[in-house]
mmCIF file of C-alpha atoms in Angstrom:
data_model
loop_
_atom_site.group_PDB
_atom_site.id
_atom_site.type_symbol
_atom_site.label_atom_id
_atom_site.label_comp_id
_atom_site.label_asym_id
_atom_site.label_seq_id
_atom_site.Cartn_x
_atom_site.Cartn_y
_atom_site.Cartn_z
ATOM 1 C CA MET A 4 -17.525 117.481 93.413
ATOM 2 C CA ASN A 5 -16.964 116.988 97.159
ATOM 3 C CA SER A 6 -17.593 120.129 99.194
ATOM 4 C CA ASP A 7 -16.508 118.631 102.526
ATOM 5 C CA PRO A 8 -13.567 120.420 104.112
ATOM 6 C CA GLU A 9 -10.226 118.617 104.067
ATOM 7 C CA PRO A 10 -9.103 117.003 107.349
ATOM 8 C CA GLY A 11 -7.503 119.625 109.532
ATOM 9 C CA THR A 12 -9.846 122.396 108.493
ATOM 10 C CA GLN A 13 -12.871 123.713 110.297
ATOM 11 C CA LYS A 14 -15.897 125.362 108.712
ATOM 12 C CA ASP A 15 -15.585 128.621 110.674
ATOM 13 C CA PRO A 16 -12.293 130.252 109.600
ATOM 14 C CA ALA A 17 -12.432 132.545 112.636
ATOM 15 C CA SER A 18 -12.443 129.544 114.959
ATOM 16 C CA PRO A 19 -8.952 128.793 116.317
ATOM 17 C CA ARG A 20 -7.513 125.423 115.258
ATOM 18 C CA THR A 21 -7.250 122.739 117.909
ATOM 19 C CA ILE A 22 -3.974 121.495 119.368
ATOM 20 C CA LEU A 23 -3.800 117.824 120.387
ATOM 21 C CA VAL A 24 -1.410 116.742 123.147
ATOM 22 C CA VAL A 25 -0.631 113.011 123.289
ATOM 23 C CA ASP A 26 1.115 112.381 126.603
ATOM 24 C CA ASP A 27 0.432 109.867 129.366
ATOM 25 C CA ASN A 28 2.084 112.071 131.994
ATOM 26 C CA ASP A 29 -0.545 114.445 133.399
ATOM 27 C CA ASN A 30 2.147 116.819 134.693
ATOM 28 C CA ASP A 31 3.760 117.146 131.252
ATOM 29 C CA ALA A 32 0.374 117.718 129.590
ATOM 30 C CA ALA A 33 -0.468 120.364 132.207
ATOM 31 C CA LEU A 34 2.933 122.038 131.652
ATOM 32 C CA LEU A 35 2.294 122.220 127.904
ATOM 33 C CA LYS A 36 -1.115 123.783 128.485
ATOM 34 C CA LEU A 37 0.486 126.308 130.863
ATOM 35 C CA MET A 38 3.122 127.162 128.251
ATOM 36 C CA PHE A 39 0.385 127.805 125.698
ATOM 37 C CA ARG A 40 -1.382 130.124 128.156
ATOM 38 C CA ARG A 41 1.849 131.945 129.058
ATOM 39 C CA SER A 42 2.583 132.405 125.363
ATOM 40 C CA ARG A 43 -0.960 133.801 125.016
ATOM 41 C CA ILE A 44 -1.802 131.161 122.419
ATOM 42 C CA LEU A 45 -5.577 131.048 122.344
ATOM 43 C CA ASN A 46 -6.131 127.780 120.465
ATOM 44 C CA PRO A 47 -8.151 125.128 122.282
ATOM 45 C CA VAL A 48 -6.054 122.232 123.581
ATOM 46 C CA GLN A 49 -7.275 118.636 123.755
ATOM 47 C CA ALA A 50 -5.279 115.870 125.465
ATOM 48 C CA VAL A 51 -5.229 112.093 125.176
ATOM 49 C CA GLU A 52 -2.981 109.611 126.967
ATOM 50 C CA SER A 53 -2.419 106.750 124.518
ATOM 51 C CA ILE A 54 -1.660 105.851 120.918
ATOM 52 C CA ARG A 55 -5.046 104.174 120.634
ATOM 53 C CA ASP A 56 -6.890 107.277 121.865
ATOM 54 C CA ALA A 57 -4.827 109.487 119.537
ATOM 55 C CA GLN A 58 -5.726 107.279 116.555
ATOM 56 C CA CYS A 59 -9.405 107.332 117.526
ATOM 57 C CA TYR A 60 -9.271 111.119 117.980
ATOM 58 C CA LEU A 61 -7.641 111.645 114.587
ATOM 59 C CA LYS A 62 -10.092 109.287 112.829
ATOM 60 C CA GLY A 63 -13.093 110.739 114.679
ATOM 61 C CA ASP A 64 -14.003 107.307 116.064
ATOM 62 C CA GLY A 65 -15.815 106.292 119.239
ATOM 63 C CA ARG A 66 -16.063 108.987 121.875
ATOM 64 C CA PHE A 67 -14.224 111.389 119.523
ATOM 65 C CA ALA A 68 -16.841 111.161 116.747
ATOM 66 C CA ASP A 69 -18.338 114.570 117.604
ATOM 67 C CA ARG A 70 -16.112 116.975 115.639
ATOM 68 C CA GLN A 71 -17.752 119.956 117.354
ATOM 69 C CA ALA A 72 -16.440 118.694 120.711
ATOM 70 C CA TYR A 73 -13.242 117.132 119.276
ATOM 71 C CA PRO A 74 -12.171 119.161 116.203
ATOM 72 C CA PHE A 75 -9.450 117.795 113.951
ATOM 73 C CA PRO A 76 -6.140 119.239 115.207
ATOM 74 C CA ALA A 77 -3.812 121.487 113.246
ATOM 75 C CA LEU A 78 -0.919 120.693 115.591
ATOM 76 C CA MET A 79 -0.142 117.549 117.562
ATOM 77 C CA LEU A 80 2.451 117.349 120.329
ATOM 78 C CA LEU A 81 3.431 113.688 120.760
ATOM 79 C CA ASP A 82 5.381 112.135 123.628
ATOM 80 C CA SER A 83 7.926 109.544 122.530
ATOM 81 C CA HIS A 84 7.131 107.190 125.447
ATOM 82 C CA LEU A 85 3.509 106.195 126.007
ATOM 83 C CA GLY A 86 1.954 103.433 128.081
ATOM 84 C CA ASP A 87 0.724 101.501 125.040
ATOM 85 C CA GLY A 88 3.788 101.942 122.831
ATOM 86 C CA SER A 89 6.152 104.466 121.342
ATOM 87 C CA GLY A 90 5.283 107.821 119.872
ATOM 88 C CA PHE A 91 7.311 106.616 116.885
ATOM 89 C CA ASP A 92 4.645 103.929 116.371
ATOM 90 C CA LEU A 93 2.049 106.692 116.025
ATOM 91 C CA LEU A 94 4.302 108.624 113.629
ATOM 92 C CA ARG A 95 4.587 105.505 111.445
ATOM 93 C CA TRP A 96 0.792 105.086 111.587
ATOM 94 C CA LEU A 97 0.425 108.707 110.462
ATOM 95 C CA GLN A 98 2.754 108.050 107.510
ATOM 96 C CA ALA A 99 0.544 105.116 106.475
ATOM 97 C CA ASN A 100 -2.652 107.121 107.092
ATOM 98 C CA ALA A 101 -1.719 110.546 105.715
ATOM 99 C CA ALA A 102 -5.357 111.705 105.607
ATOM 100 C CA GLN A 103 -5.472 111.357 109.395
ATOM 101 C CA SER A 104 -2.335 113.412 110.013
ATOM 102 C CA PRO A 105 -2.414 116.924 111.478
ATOM 103 C CA ARG A 106 -0.657 119.642 109.466
ATOM 104 C CA ALA A 107 2.194 119.743 112.020
ATOM 105 C CA VAL A 108 3.472 117.068 114.411
ATOM 106 C CA VAL A 109 6.012 117.844 117.135
ATOM 107 C CA MET A 110 7.727 114.988 118.988
ATOM 108 C CA LEU A 111 8.405 115.365 122.713
ATOM 109 C CA THR A 112 11.550 113.433 123.548
ATOM 110 C CA GLY A 113 14.683 113.409 125.666
ATOM 111 C CA THR A 114 17.995 114.782 124.464
ATOM 112 C CA ASP A 115 19.041 111.663 122.537
ATOM 113 C CA ILE A 116 20.248 112.748 119.081
ATOM 114 C CA ASN A 117 19.064 109.426 117.603
ATOM 115 C CA ALA A 118 15.529 110.172 118.822
ATOM 116 C CA PHE A 119 15.660 113.544 117.030
ATOM 117 C CA ARG A 120 16.743 111.883 113.773
ATOM 118 C CA MET A 121 14.171 109.128 114.139
ATOM 119 C CA SER A 122 11.458 111.730 114.764
ATOM 120 C CA TYR A 123 12.221 113.439 111.466
ATOM 121 C CA ASP A 124 12.629 110.125 109.624
ATOM 122 C CA CYS A 125 9.157 109.074 110.837
ATOM 123 C CA GLY A 126 7.541 112.319 109.693
ATOM 124 C CA ALA A 127 7.678 114.710 112.660
ATOM 125 C CA HIS A 128 7.965 118.376 111.689
ATOM 126 C CA SER A 129 9.854 119.409 114.827
ATOM 127 C CA PHE A 130 10.712 118.230 118.308
ATOM 128 C CA LEU A 131 10.926 119.525 121.837
ATOM 129 C CA ALA A 132 13.419 118.091 124.308
ATOM 130 C CA LYS A 133 12.288 117.242 127.813
ATOM 131 C CA PRO A 134 12.498 118.725 130.308
ATOM 132 C CA LEU A 135 10.567 121.406 128.477
ATOM 133 C CA LYS A 136 11.973 124.921 128.461
ATOM 134 C CA PHE A 137 9.776 127.921 127.760
ATOM 135 C CA GLU A 138 12.214 129.437 125.232
ATOM 136 C CA ASP A 139 12.365 126.183 123.226
ATOM 137 C CA PHE A 140 8.577 125.990 123.299
ATOM 138 C CA GLN A 141 8.203 129.552 121.991
ATOM 139 C CA ASN A 142 10.735 128.873 119.226
ATOM 140 C CA MET A 143 8.886 125.708 118.169
ATOM 141 C CA VAL A 144 5.540 127.513 118.062
ATOM 142 C CA ALA A 145 6.965 130.355 115.987
ATOM 143 C CA PHE A 146 8.795 128.197 113.433
ATOM 144 C CA VAL A 147 7.153 124.775 113.052
ATOM 145 C CA ARG A 148 6.306 123.987 109.418
ATOM 146 C CA GLY A 149 2.666 123.748 108.396
ATOM 147 C CA ILE A 150 1.312 126.323 110.810
ATOM 148 C CA LYS A 151 1.767 130.025 111.392
ATOM 149 C CA LEU A 152 1.372 132.198 114.452
ATOM 150 C CA THR A 153 -0.981 135.140 113.946
ATOM 151 C CA ALA A 154 -1.309 138.042 116.385
ATOM 152 C CA VAL A 155 -4.824 138.928 117.503
ATOM 153 C CA PRO A 156 -5.844 141.544 120.101
ATOM 154 C CA GLU A 157 -6.080 138.936 122.899
ATOM 155 C CA GLY A 158 -2.836 137.100 122.093
ATOM 156 C CA HIS A 159 -1.845 134.688 119.297
ATOM 157 C CA VAL A 160 -3.575 132.006 117.257
ATOM 158 C CA LEU A 161 -1.944 129.078 115.474
ATOM 159 C CA GLU A 162 -3.349 128.780 111.962
ATOM 160 C CA LEU A 163 -2.748 126.518 108.987
ATOM 161 C CA GLU A 164 -0.254 127.764 106.405
#
């Protein structure tokens, strides 16, 4: 019997689950982090800028091998346009590598309806349209499948459902 935790879980249940942002635009990544702070979401946020780095992070390879420093994320926010390919490429990789997939994946895209459909077809759980609006962000956090928002005295914590 294997007693190792499943991917996406951490040994300390009181420890907030990590959020991974995959975006090659530093301003967009900083805006997402600010939105988490303004929403008083206390989960740690990690950021990578490429599909390759996201895959390495999710697999725990290379510089991301230390799961204490780089915990497996419960939620991933994924930009649709990255320097080394499309966010849809990463979604397809996640479909083929289900054990490496976070519980919830949210695609960051423009307002193209085809991009929304493609996001869902490739396995995204939700999407946010750019430019990001605080109200849309709060709605996504409250209702994305696979995670739940729990109130704590200091704010809110995203947890696995």
